[in-house]
Amino acid sequence: MREPRGHWILLLLGGTALTVLLLLDGFAHGAVGEAPRDVPKHPAPAPQHVVSGGPVLNMADGTPRSRRMPPKTIALTFDDGPDPEWTPRLLDVLRRHDAHATFFTVGARVAENPGLTRRILHEGHEIGSHTYTHADLATAPAWRGRLEMDLTQRALAGAAGVHTRLMRMPYSSRPDGLTAPEWRAARRAGGDGYIVVLTDRDTEDWARPGTANIVETALAAERRGEGAVVMLHDAGGDRAQTVAAVEQILDRLQPQGYRFTTLTQGLGMPAAEVPVSAPEKAAGWTLVAAQRAASTLTGTMGALFAAAGLLYVLRLLLLLLFAHVHMRRVRRPGPPVMPKMKGYGELPPDPFPPVSVIVPAYNEEASIRATVASLLDTDYPGALEVIVVDDGSTDSTAGIVEGLGLPGVQLIRKPNGGKPSALNAGLFVARSEILVLVDGDTVFQRDTIRHLVAPFVDSRVGAVSGNTKVANRGGILGRWQHIEYVIGFNLDRRMFDVLQCMPTVPGAIGAFRRSVLAEVGCVPSDTLAEDTDLTMAICRTGARVVYQEKAIAWTEAPSSLRQLWRQRYRWCYGTMQAMWKHRRSIIERGDSGRFGRRCLPYLTVFQVILPLFAPAVDLFALFGMFFLDPAAPILTWTAFVVAQAAAGAYALWLDHEPIRPLWVLPLQQFVYRQLMYLVVVQSVVTALLGSRLGWHTIRRTGTFSQGQEQSQGAVRYR
């Protein structure tokens, strides 16, 4: 079945939207505020008539005209805001003294704090532009400067319904310090209709020189009664000194007859703010909404990044702890298990009961011979029958089995109906109480059946999961899957065994009591992960499902990314189906509730929720490398790989495997892990859209073929 294109369109749109929002937030916060910058030691100055002029420049007709504030008129100006902590404190001080000021706002902060922007205007203050990201207009190209100014105007339109005529260039100061590059930037702004505002008294409060120094700089010409434009800051760090200094300045100068007003009021100019049209306001609202969403997203992603890291560490520690507990339990000699007897005279169970092995096969001509041969080449001392169910194969699978002519091997032919129907057909004719279910591409070791059946001496055991290993681990994709099987699947199964909440007996190797299968209605066919669905149903009966590490089965893993995707897509979607089907086990009592409360939350968090958000977390880590402190994501990723490598080494040691394949682990983080996460994302989208996923088949390469031509065209159940 071909996946609907709508899934991919949704994924693409979601990924694009996330990327755009992160880039917008990264762009908006590319600079935090006033700070030292690299400038030439002897920069060329601006023209003399500008350097010696006043701090307010008007170039409406192309000719620069500068103005100064009238005597005893102070224009307090605040750069870099609005800030949700410090701007309200300054506004409160100004309101108590009935003073007004001019706020040169950063557009990105306006977009993030629209309510505060409106409060500034509502209380009689005025607003100027300080670019959108606090960009250095003297070094930025002309197009970037115009973009910065245009975005700031849009942010003001969206937040307060106005544009502004005033602007102050970041990193500028007094006219006598204006350099030639800054003058060129100022002329461009003036040509666009802005009134460029510098300052008479730069308090450099951004460096936090102390309240007394800020006050002293602001009152430098107090005795002469001069007016002035005073530069202060209401954002970019701790501004407690600035708030205290403004209070002292007002207390000291207002009794002397100084008035504190906006720039335009002090100079008798038209108001700085110009109302905008409805379309301009709508366009501005879109930018404000996007910027606020981007800011919220970044904060949320940061918290998610930390939470995901914490959960990962906790999960890793728990897996290693339970793996150690499981190893000590199964490898330390102990007293034999004494099954409970129901009545006097009852005989203990046969340690080597008859076993029926059921092999569902669909187009397995490349491996069925090796599978059947390995099942018969066993050291199991009990009676054994092998039932191969040919599920309507279109190749020579049935002919190969029939041509073997081996005693103890029974072939059943049936129309194609899917793997569950093939398994149930085999169950119907099987004669034994102990049933082993095996995929048609799987090879057993000689002692596998003996180890697989051994736990059934305990009458409480209803099913046994074997240890699946990847046979075709030669290439890098095979090594990645080998690592995943050993580190992920088998470590999980050891933990589930200890907690008695095993969710999956793999289709490649599992053993079951016939009576337990009958109790749950045999192999279910209403989910795509019949092995997980069946195991969950067994757990809910109260029967134990255990993991037998010594029962080893070798299986052929997908040999291409496309085939791997199709396999894992079905596994993931089917697992979610099974989890939903058995969701009521969480609120049930007894053994069923124990399984639900221990297993389903774990699967939900670590196999659905975290993988669902993992691509976004990875994207945020990439964002952090470019726009935040790059050390944090690099160190986190390094610690992640080191911790996973340590856990992998321990897991490989437990499985008696060499640790050499771990060299591909760092590469696995860039391709394989993302692929598995996207599988979960697509599966969730499929479920939410209500689409029904068909059974996927994958190509086989004949890994277990001995002396025969490998078939590249056959397909099999996976």
XYZ file of C-alpha atoms in Angstrom:
718
model
C 0.000 0.000 0.000
C 1.409 3.403 -0.945
C 1.483 5.927 1.899
C -0.775 8.930 1.269
C 1.065 11.997 0.076
C -0.882 14.019 2.601
C 1.264 12.560 5.373
C 4.425 13.846 3.791
C 2.871 17.205 3.031
C 1.897 17.613 6.688
C 5.364 16.564 7.834
C 6.993 18.940 5.368
C 4.749 21.827 6.367
C 5.308 21.146 10.060
C 9.069 20.948 9.637
C 9.117 24.094 7.521
C 7.003 26.040 10.025
C 9.232 24.932 12.904
C 12.369 25.889 10.991
C 10.982 29.290 10.014
C 9.947 30.085 13.593
C 13.332 29.067 14.992
C 15.127 31.106 12.337
C 12.880 34.085 13.103
C 13.666 33.842 16.790
C 17.351 33.366 16.062
C 17.338 36.415 13.799
C 15.429 38.475 16.331
C 17.844 37.669 19.141
C 21.047 37.816 17.170
C 22.153 40.650 19.469
C 21.069 41.212 23.046
C 21.700 44.904 23.442
C 24.326 47.563 23.937
C 27.827 46.130 24.256
C 31.395 46.966 23.224
C 32.149 46.375 19.565
C 35.217 46.243 17.400
C 35.825 49.611 15.774
C 38.897 50.994 13.982
C 41.358 52.766 16.266
C 41.226 55.948 14.182
C 37.908 55.944 12.301
C 37.194 58.694 9.814
C 34.838 61.269 11.388
C 31.533 62.513 10.040
C 31.430 65.982 8.396
C 32.398 68.826 10.722
C 29.028 70.581 10.588
C 27.377 67.350 11.821
C 29.979 66.586 14.481
C 29.642 70.065 15.956
C 25.865 70.154 15.722
C 23.017 69.070 17.960
C 21.861 65.512 18.730
C 18.642 65.621 16.651
C 19.198 65.412 12.883
C 16.513 66.134 10.314
C 17.408 65.411 6.664
C 13.988 65.598 5.099
C 15.122 67.661 2.097
C 18.602 66.121 1.847
C 20.241 68.890 3.872
C 21.123 67.905 7.458
C 19.772 70.250 10.103
C 20.527 69.601 13.720
C 18.670 70.821 16.788
C 19.240 70.922 20.515
C 16.804 70.795 23.414
C 15.691 74.171 24.854
C 17.067 75.289 28.228
C 15.941 73.301 31.250
C 14.223 70.759 28.994
C 15.387 67.168 29.399
C 14.497 64.351 27.017
C 15.138 61.102 28.839
C 15.604 58.415 26.185
C 15.676 54.679 26.819
C 17.163 52.195 24.371
C 16.833 48.433 23.773
C 13.370 47.837 25.269
C 10.666 47.213 25.988
C 11.667 44.796 28.730
C 8.957 43.067 30.790
C 10.880 43.594 34.042
C 12.647 46.965 33.804
C 10.437 49.027 31.477
C 7.401 48.845 33.825
C 9.592 49.973 36.747
C 10.821 52.979 34.787
C 7.266 53.781 33.678
C 6.153 53.713 37.297
C 8.923 56.168 38.268
C 8.023 58.513 35.408
C 4.321 58.378 36.279
C 4.944 59.253 39.917
C 6.858 62.350 38.800
C 4.475 63.250 35.967
C 7.429 63.045 33.563
C 7.528 61.776 30.006
C 10.257 60.145 27.956
C 11.127 58.685 24.579
C 11.681 54.937 24.186
C 13.814 53.758 21.274
C 12.492 50.237 20.978
C 13.941 47.129 19.407
C 11.347 45.710 17.011
C 11.726 42.112 18.160
C 11.058 43.177 21.745
C 8.047 45.175 20.629
C 6.653 42.064 18.973
C 7.246 40.016 22.122
C 5.749 42.668 24.437
C 2.877 44.343 22.554
C 0.957 45.170 25.721
C 3.947 46.966 27.193
C 4.399 48.887 23.953
C 0.798 50.082 24.151
C 1.299 51.097 27.798
C 4.234 53.317 26.808
C 2.051 55.230 24.378
C -1.008 55.236 26.640
C 0.950 56.968 29.429
C 2.026 59.813 27.151
C 5.484 58.710 26.148
C 6.687 58.333 22.592
C 8.398 55.580 20.672
C 11.284 55.571 18.238
C 12.942 52.797 16.260
C 16.156 51.115 17.407
C 16.134 48.522 14.559
C 14.570 45.082 14.801
C 17.544 43.132 16.153
C 19.840 45.867 17.496
C 21.914 45.613 14.321
C 24.958 47.810 13.740
C 23.770 49.901 10.803
C 27.270 51.306 10.258
C 28.584 47.897 9.188
C 25.406 46.283 7.872
C 24.672 46.470 4.129
C 22.028 48.939 3.027
C 19.427 46.214 2.354
C 19.845 44.851 5.897
C 19.422 48.306 7.369
C 16.201 48.916 5.470
C 14.927 45.445 6.442
C 15.637 46.183 10.118
C 13.770 49.465 9.996
C 10.857 48.074 7.986
C 10.366 45.134 10.345
C 10.386 47.472 13.330
C 7.682 49.595 11.735
C 5.621 46.476 11.102
C 6.049 45.364 14.694
C 4.873 48.776 15.934
C 1.908 48.622 13.556
C 0.912 45.192 14.826
C 1.465 45.970 18.495
C 0.128 49.534 18.737
C -1.269 50.513 15.335
C 1.382 53.198 14.676
C 4.576 53.929 12.786
C 7.286 56.228 14.115
C 9.305 59.090 12.625
C 12.182 58.761 15.116
C 15.124 56.392 15.018
C 18.357 55.912 16.897
C 21.165 53.804 15.499
C 22.450 51.081 17.848
C 25.951 51.757 19.171
C 25.659 55.496 18.406
C 26.379 58.173 20.968
C 27.090 61.915 20.752
C 27.470 63.864 17.491
C 31.181 64.495 18.141
C 31.746 60.727 18.164
C 29.932 60.055 14.902
C 32.101 58.192 12.391
C 31.914 58.303 8.616
C 30.260 54.826 8.349
C 27.705 55.844 10.978
C 27.047 59.056 9.098
C 26.365 57.114 5.893
C 23.871 54.951 7.771
C 22.260 58.041 9.289
C 21.945 59.665 5.853
C 20.216 56.554 4.486
C 17.752 56.653 7.386
C 17.210 60.368 6.898
C 16.559 59.795 3.223
C 13.854 57.304 4.227
C 12.118 60.019 6.246
C 13.455 59.333 9.748
C 14.612 61.918 12.253
C 17.914 60.559 13.567
C 18.450 61.025 17.293
C 21.866 60.919 18.957
C 22.520 62.163 22.486
C 24.113 64.940 24.507
C 24.913 62.802 27.538
C 25.678 59.117 27.185
C 25.448 57.691 30.708
C 26.795 54.292 29.580
C 24.449 52.770 32.119
C 24.512 49.517 30.132
C 27.935 48.893 31.727
C 26.423 49.397 35.230
C 28.959 51.990 36.410
C 26.969 52.713 39.562
C 23.928 54.868 40.255
C 26.031 57.865 41.324
C 28.042 57.848 38.094
C 24.896 57.612 35.979
C 23.367 60.584 37.824
C 26.575 62.607 37.593
C 26.816 62.089 33.812
C 23.155 62.983 33.263
C 23.511 66.209 35.310
C 26.790 67.338 33.755
C 25.413 70.786 32.791
C 23.059 71.246 35.729
C 24.545 74.575 36.820
C 24.231 76.129 33.355
C 20.571 75.145 33.031
C 21.037 73.561 29.634
C 18.586 71.217 28.048
C 19.790 67.805 26.959
C 19.013 64.470 25.355
C 20.073 61.855 27.936
C 20.759 58.284 26.804
C 19.739 55.461 29.160
C 18.671 51.836 28.702
C 15.601 49.933 29.851
C 16.687 46.455 28.686
C 19.735 44.314 27.974
C 20.502 43.266 31.561
C 20.066 44.354 35.156
C 18.819 47.929 35.054
C 18.310 48.499 38.780
C 20.986 51.224 38.747
C 19.191 52.979 35.894
C 15.837 52.928 37.700
C 17.423 54.360 40.843
C 19.321 56.990 38.831
C 16.168 58.191 37.039
C 14.423 58.608 40.395
C 17.308 60.734 41.684
C 17.537 62.814 38.490
C 13.852 63.684 38.661
C 13.979 64.429 42.390
C 16.933 66.734 41.878
C 16.001 68.673 38.733
C 12.213 69.019 38.836
C 12.320 71.352 41.883
C 14.742 73.530 39.864
C 12.159 74.061 37.117
C 13.377 71.442 34.672
C 10.723 69.768 32.589
C 11.012 66.174 31.430
C 9.239 65.635 28.153
C 9.375 63.717 24.916
C 11.727 64.720 22.139
C 9.053 66.009 19.785
C 7.236 67.948 22.518
C 10.469 69.505 23.726
C 11.403 70.620 20.217
C 7.880 71.639 19.186
C 7.800 69.043 16.407
C 4.854 66.964 15.157
C 4.203 63.795 17.144
C 6.538 60.905 16.428
C 3.739 58.360 16.016
C 1.670 58.113 12.840
C -1.489 55.946 12.773
C -1.427 53.133 10.215
C -4.074 51.738 7.908
C -5.973 48.536 8.610
C -3.961 46.445 6.069
C -0.679 47.671 7.571
C -1.952 46.830 11.031
C -2.979 43.342 9.882
C 0.437 42.730 8.328
C 2.082 43.930 11.523
C -0.151 41.712 13.644
C 1.030 38.717 11.598
C 4.657 39.555 12.355
C 3.902 40.101 16.047
C 2.054 36.792 16.265
C 4.864 34.952 14.486
C 7.534 36.528 16.680
C 5.650 35.738 19.878
C 5.095 32.186 18.697
C 8.786 31.889 17.855
C 9.791 33.204 21.262
C 7.388 30.851 23.034
C 8.570 27.972 20.874
C 12.212 28.608 21.713
C 11.480 28.674 25.429
C 9.372 25.543 25.161
C 12.020 23.792 23.087
C 14.682 24.678 25.627
C 12.588 23.148 28.405
C 11.825 20.132 26.223
C 15.510 19.732 25.415
C 16.346 19.647 29.121
C 13.443 17.328 29.966
C 14.309 14.940 27.140
C 17.923 14.798 28.297
C 16.865 14.104 31.874
C 14.416 11.385 30.830
C 17.022 9.810 28.580
C 19.577 9.650 31.393
C 16.970 8.248 33.780
C 15.897 5.622 31.246
C 19.482 4.628 30.522
C 20.259 4.204 34.205
C 17.107 2.144 34.747
C 17.863 -0.086 31.765
C 21.367 -0.777 33.013
C 20.124 -1.398 36.551
C 17.422 -3.828 35.468
C 19.775 -5.520 33.002
C 22.189 -6.159 35.849
C 19.392 -7.480 38.059
C 18.173 -9.713 35.236
C 21.671 -11.066 34.605
C 22.173 -11.967 38.270
C 18.804 -13.696 38.347
C 19.252 -15.851 35.269
C 22.952 -16.622 35.603
C 23.249 -17.262 39.317
C 22.504 -20.902 40.183
C 19.446 -21.206 42.365
C 16.912 -23.753 43.563
C 14.818 -25.357 40.828
C 11.438 -23.850 40.131
C 8.731 -25.870 41.866
C 5.463 -25.577 39.964
C 2.245 -25.401 41.917
C 0.267 -28.654 42.011
C -3.500 -28.518 41.747
C -4.193 -31.784 43.573
C -2.703 -34.873 45.188
C -1.051 -37.323 42.811
C -0.484 -34.772 40.071
C 2.744 -35.303 38.165
C 5.192 -32.408 37.623
C 5.410 -31.097 34.068
C 7.645 -32.825 31.569
C 10.896 -30.804 31.310
C 11.048 -31.723 27.598
C 7.425 -31.677 26.406
C 6.472 -32.161 22.752
C 6.901 -28.968 20.734
C 5.195 -27.791 17.569
C 7.079 -25.189 15.535
C 4.892 -23.082 13.224
C 6.519 -21.217 10.334
C 4.272 -18.787 8.387
C 5.776 -18.293 4.930
C 4.989 -15.935 2.094
C 7.490 -15.829 -0.765
C 10.344 -17.157 1.365
C 12.110 -19.198 -1.294
C 15.476 -17.610 -0.523
C 15.539 -18.654 3.141
C 12.923 -21.298 3.895
C 15.330 -24.170 3.320
C 17.818 -22.760 5.856
C 15.030 -22.012 8.344
C 13.591 -25.547 8.266
C 17.037 -27.137 8.366
C 18.001 -25.145 11.466
C 14.788 -26.140 13.237
C 15.478 -29.833 12.640
C 19.155 -29.570 13.516
C 18.413 -29.232 17.230
C 19.637 -30.839 20.432
C 16.156 -30.692 21.947
C 15.467 -34.185 23.330
C 11.680 -33.992 23.216
C 9.331 -34.704 20.297
C 9.338 -31.987 17.630
C 7.128 -31.228 14.659
C 7.628 -28.406 12.143
C 4.576 -26.960 10.412
C 5.218 -24.667 7.445
C 2.140 -22.681 6.423
C 2.470 -21.425 2.862
C 0.265 -18.330 2.781
C -0.428 -18.207 -0.942
C 3.182 -17.641 -2.030
C 3.735 -16.714 -5.658
C 7.245 -18.161 -5.739
C 8.622 -21.664 -5.100
C 8.409 -21.562 -1.285
C 5.930 -24.435 -1.043
C 7.824 -26.496 -3.648
C 11.077 -26.162 -1.744
C 9.498 -27.342 1.520
C 7.724 -30.195 -0.224
C 10.916 -31.193 -2.024
C 12.827 -31.507 1.222
C 10.870 -34.667 2.056
C 11.981 -34.511 5.668
C 10.187 -36.466 8.402
C 8.542 -34.291 11.011
C 7.920 -31.454 8.516
C 4.329 -30.736 7.531
C 3.338 -28.333 4.750
C -0.020 -26.543 4.749
C -1.108 -24.571 1.717
C -3.710 -21.838 2.027
C -4.820 -18.732 0.098
C -3.042 -15.550 1.051
C -4.658 -14.067 4.146
C -1.827 -12.445 6.062
C 0.549 -13.583 8.744
C -2.008 -13.879 11.605
C -4.233 -16.146 9.514
C -1.227 -18.294 8.593
C -0.222 -18.644 12.232
C -3.756 -19.548 13.286
C -3.949 -22.148 10.521
C -0.798 -23.719 11.938
C -2.188 -23.588 15.477
C -5.266 -25.452 14.320
C -3.298 -28.518 13.197
C -0.487 -28.423 15.783
C -0.575 -31.311 18.266
C 1.604 -29.991 21.108
C 0.872 -27.869 24.157
C 4.071 -25.865 23.657
C 4.045 -23.885 20.417
C 7.031 -22.101 18.923
C 6.279 -19.387 16.345
C 9.095 -18.596 13.910
C 9.425 -16.220 10.957
C 10.347 -17.773 7.628
C 13.584 -15.792 7.408
C 14.933 -16.895 10.805
C 17.591 -19.457 11.689
C 17.846 -21.149 15.098
C 20.979 -22.387 16.826
C 21.104 -26.045 17.883
C 20.267 -25.259 21.520
C 17.673 -22.553 20.860
C 14.532 -24.671 21.235
C 15.863 -26.296 24.414
C 16.497 -22.906 26.024
C 13.223 -21.493 24.701
C 11.135 -24.286 26.225
C 12.996 -24.456 29.563
C 11.056 -21.647 31.338
C 7.775 -23.540 30.840
C 8.711 -25.791 33.765
C 7.167 -22.951 35.760
C 3.430 -23.324 35.271
C 2.950 -19.560 35.647
C 4.846 -18.893 32.403
C 2.541 -18.433 29.438
C 5.019 -17.180 26.830
C 8.774 -16.870 26.300
C 10.595 -14.287 24.224
C 13.830 -15.342 22.594
C 16.915 -13.296 21.775
C 16.829 -12.031 18.191
C 20.123 -11.170 16.522
C 20.843 -9.545 13.167
C 22.550 -11.937 10.768
C 23.393 -9.545 7.911
C 25.372 -7.037 9.964
C 28.192 -6.562 7.458
C 27.311 -3.094 6.126
C 26.862 0.086 8.086
C 23.045 -0.233 8.001
C 23.354 -3.783 9.276
C 25.643 -2.658 12.086
C 23.201 0.061 13.065
C 20.388 -2.473 13.305
C 22.624 -4.908 15.181
C 23.369 -2.211 17.764
C 19.680 -1.350 18.005
C 18.666 -4.982 18.536
C 21.232 -5.523 21.289
C 21.101 -2.148 23.041
C 17.477 -1.212 22.505
C 15.330 -4.290 22.118
C 17.147 -6.739 24.385
C 17.943 -4.276 27.161
C 14.269 -3.331 27.185
C 13.239 -6.987 27.359
C 15.479 -7.598 30.358
C 13.793 -4.705 32.162
C 10.304 -5.858 31.168
C 11.146 -9.361 32.403
C 12.137 -8.061 35.840
C 9.036 -5.850 36.018
C 6.791 -8.639 34.658
C 5.270 -6.483 31.937
C 6.710 -7.764 28.654
C 4.924 -6.010 25.748
C 6.305 -8.015 22.814
C 7.374 -11.550 22.088
C 8.989 -11.044 18.662
C 7.577 -12.851 15.684
C 11.054 -14.133 14.855
C 11.260 -16.296 17.972
C 8.632 -16.894 20.627
C 7.109 -19.831 22.490
C 3.571 -20.080 23.902
C 1.300 -22.404 25.823
C -1.591 -23.536 23.677
C -3.998 -23.060 26.593
C -2.948 -19.430 26.988
C -3.333 -18.780 23.259
C -6.789 -20.303 23.385
C -7.707 -18.072 26.323
C -6.859 -14.898 24.367
C -8.443 -16.080 21.109
C -5.254 -17.127 19.253
C -3.263 -14.673 17.128
C -5.171 -11.394 16.619
C -5.556 -9.941 13.156
C -6.984 -6.486 13.884
C -3.594 -4.777 14.390
C -0.463 -4.674 12.268
C 1.781 -5.727 15.155
C 0.193 -9.071 15.894
C 3.127 -10.156 18.091
C 2.780 -7.100 20.368
C -1.015 -7.338 20.438
C -0.840 -11.048 21.331
C 1.768 -10.516 24.064
C -0.194 -7.697 25.693
C -3.307 -9.861 25.709
C -1.372 -12.684 27.395
C 0.030 -10.332 30.038
C -3.502 -9.200 30.865
C -4.497 -12.799 31.678
C -1.981 -12.888 34.517
C 0.321 -15.380 32.809
C 4.007 -14.498 32.953
C 5.938 -13.582 29.824
C 9.691 -14.003 30.273
C 12.846 -13.272 28.294
C 15.297 -16.103 27.606
C 18.633 -14.625 26.546
C 20.133 -17.994 25.595
C 17.396 -18.806 23.067
C 19.055 -17.158 20.071
C 17.547 -16.660 16.635
C 19.335 -15.109 13.670
C 17.171 -12.993 11.417
C 17.756 -11.075 8.212
C 17.298 -7.337 8.718
C 16.302 -4.918 5.935
C 19.239 -4.109 3.671
C 18.130 -0.663 2.468
C 16.784 2.470 4.112
C 13.564 2.210 2.135
C 12.911 -1.354 3.280
C 13.864 -0.452 6.836
C 11.423 2.456 6.752
C 8.567 0.251 5.582
C 9.281 -2.359 8.239
C 9.558 0.072 11.140
C 6.577 2.073 9.937
C 4.430 -1.024 10.246
C 5.966 -1.980 13.594
C 5.439 1.472 15.048
C 1.907 1.909 13.737
C 0.955 -1.589 14.859
C 2.423 -1.042 18.318
C 0.362 2.115 18.750
C -2.716 0.169 17.637
C -2.002 -2.473 20.266
C -1.390 0.131 22.975
C -4.721 1.765 22.190
C -6.482 -1.597 22.080
C -5.191 -2.521 25.556
C -5.404 0.953 27.080
C -7.976 -0.089 29.674
C -5.357 -2.260 31.352
C -4.052 0.918 33.035
C -7.176 1.187 35.204
C -7.734 -2.528 35.703
C -6.845 -4.319 38.893
C -4.594 -7.295 39.476
C -2.058 -8.578 36.967
C -3.713 -6.803 34.060
C -3.451 -3.463 35.810
C 0.148 -4.161 36.765
C 1.039 -4.680 33.133
C -0.854 -1.576 32.002
C 0.519 0.775 34.640
C 4.113 -0.389 34.244
C 4.369 -0.913 30.508
C 2.006 1.393 28.664
C 3.236 4.672 30.223
C 6.813 3.637 29.439
C 5.973 2.857 25.825
C 3.962 6.065 25.513
C 6.792 8.252 26.767
C 9.824 6.564 25.196
C 8.398 5.086 22.008
C 5.813 7.730 21.074
C 6.108 11.100 22.815
C 9.876 11.573 22.961
C 10.512 10.235 19.437
C 7.630 12.401 18.228
C 9.360 15.543 19.477
C 12.929 14.350 18.929
C 13.311 15.874 15.422
C 12.258 19.230 16.846
C 14.725 18.820 19.717
C 17.504 18.014 17.233
C 16.546 21.054 15.197
C 16.663 23.153 18.363
C 20.129 21.798 19.149
C 21.233 22.884 15.672
C 19.603 26.250 16.320
C 21.557 26.533 19.577
C 24.850 25.968 17.794
C 24.238 28.983 15.562
C 22.228 31.390 17.731
C 22.943 30.393 21.348
C 25.990 29.150 23.197
C 27.295 26.364 20.906
C 29.096 24.670 23.778
C 25.847 23.473 25.372
C 24.468 21.418 22.439
C 27.936 20.098 21.526
C 28.664 18.965 25.077
C 25.166 17.514 25.413
C 25.504 15.558 22.180
C 28.956 14.303 23.179
C 27.687 13.188 26.575
C 24.721 11.519 24.871
C 26.988 9.494 22.570
C 29.439 8.592 25.344
C 26.632 7.426 27.627
C 25.040 5.429 24.838
C 28.392 3.889 23.941
C 28.961 2.856 27.556
C 25.499 1.306 27.753
C 26.055 -0.335 24.383
C 29.330 -1.865 25.502
C 27.621 -3.324 28.561
C 24.703 -4.643 26.501
C 27.065 -6.243 23.974
C 29.014 -7.816 26.827
C 25.811 -9.252 28.265
C 25.033 -10.791 24.877
C 28.612 -12.086 24.456
C 29.098 -9.850 21.443
C 32.261 -7.916 20.482
C 32.140 -4.164 20.978
C 33.817 -3.333 17.658
C 30.524 -2.290 15.946
C 30.225 0.630 18.371
C 32.456 2.712 16.106
C 29.375 3.405 13.949
C 27.407 4.739 16.921
C 28.250 8.460 16.418
C 27.235 8.193 12.755
C 24.019 6.509 13.817
C 22.917 9.725 15.526
C 22.875 11.647 12.237
C 20.959 9.238 9.988
C 19.513 6.159 11.637
C 18.141 7.810 14.771
C 16.442 10.557 12.780
C 14.940 7.946 10.466
C 13.426 6.071 13.401
C 12.039 9.310 14.828
C 10.439 10.239 11.519
C 8.845 6.797 11.415
C 7.107 7.613 14.709
C 6.060 11.036 13.440
C 4.547 9.573 10.290
C 2.832 6.812 12.268
C 1.219 9.342 14.589
C 0.098 11.440 11.619
C -1.379 8.312 10.019
C -3.283 7.538 13.204
C -4.553 11.094 13.638
C -5.763 11.248 10.053
C -7.619 7.988 10.529
C -5.823 6.291 7.641
C -5.459 2.534 7.650
C -1.975 1.255 6.953
C -1.700 -1.884 4.855
C 0.662 -4.779 5.453
C 4.106 -3.900 4.150
C 6.439 -6.504 2.711
C 10.158 -6.042 2.228
C 12.650 -7.517 -0.171
C 14.914 -10.281 1.085
C 18.498 -10.907 0.031
C 18.900 -14.559 0.965
C 21.369 -14.114 3.812
C 20.960 -17.721 4.913
C 21.154 -19.237 1.414
C 23.853 -21.907 1.221
C 25.107 -22.838 -2.215
C 22.085 -21.419 -3.997
C 21.484 -18.296 -6.044
C 20.256 -15.447 -3.905
C 16.838 -14.189 -4.815
C 16.475 -10.442 -5.078
C 12.835 -10.322 -6.048
C 11.017 -12.237 -3.327
C 9.177 -10.566 -0.486
C 8.442 -11.753 3.025
C 6.521 -10.935 6.174
C 8.190 -8.362 8.459
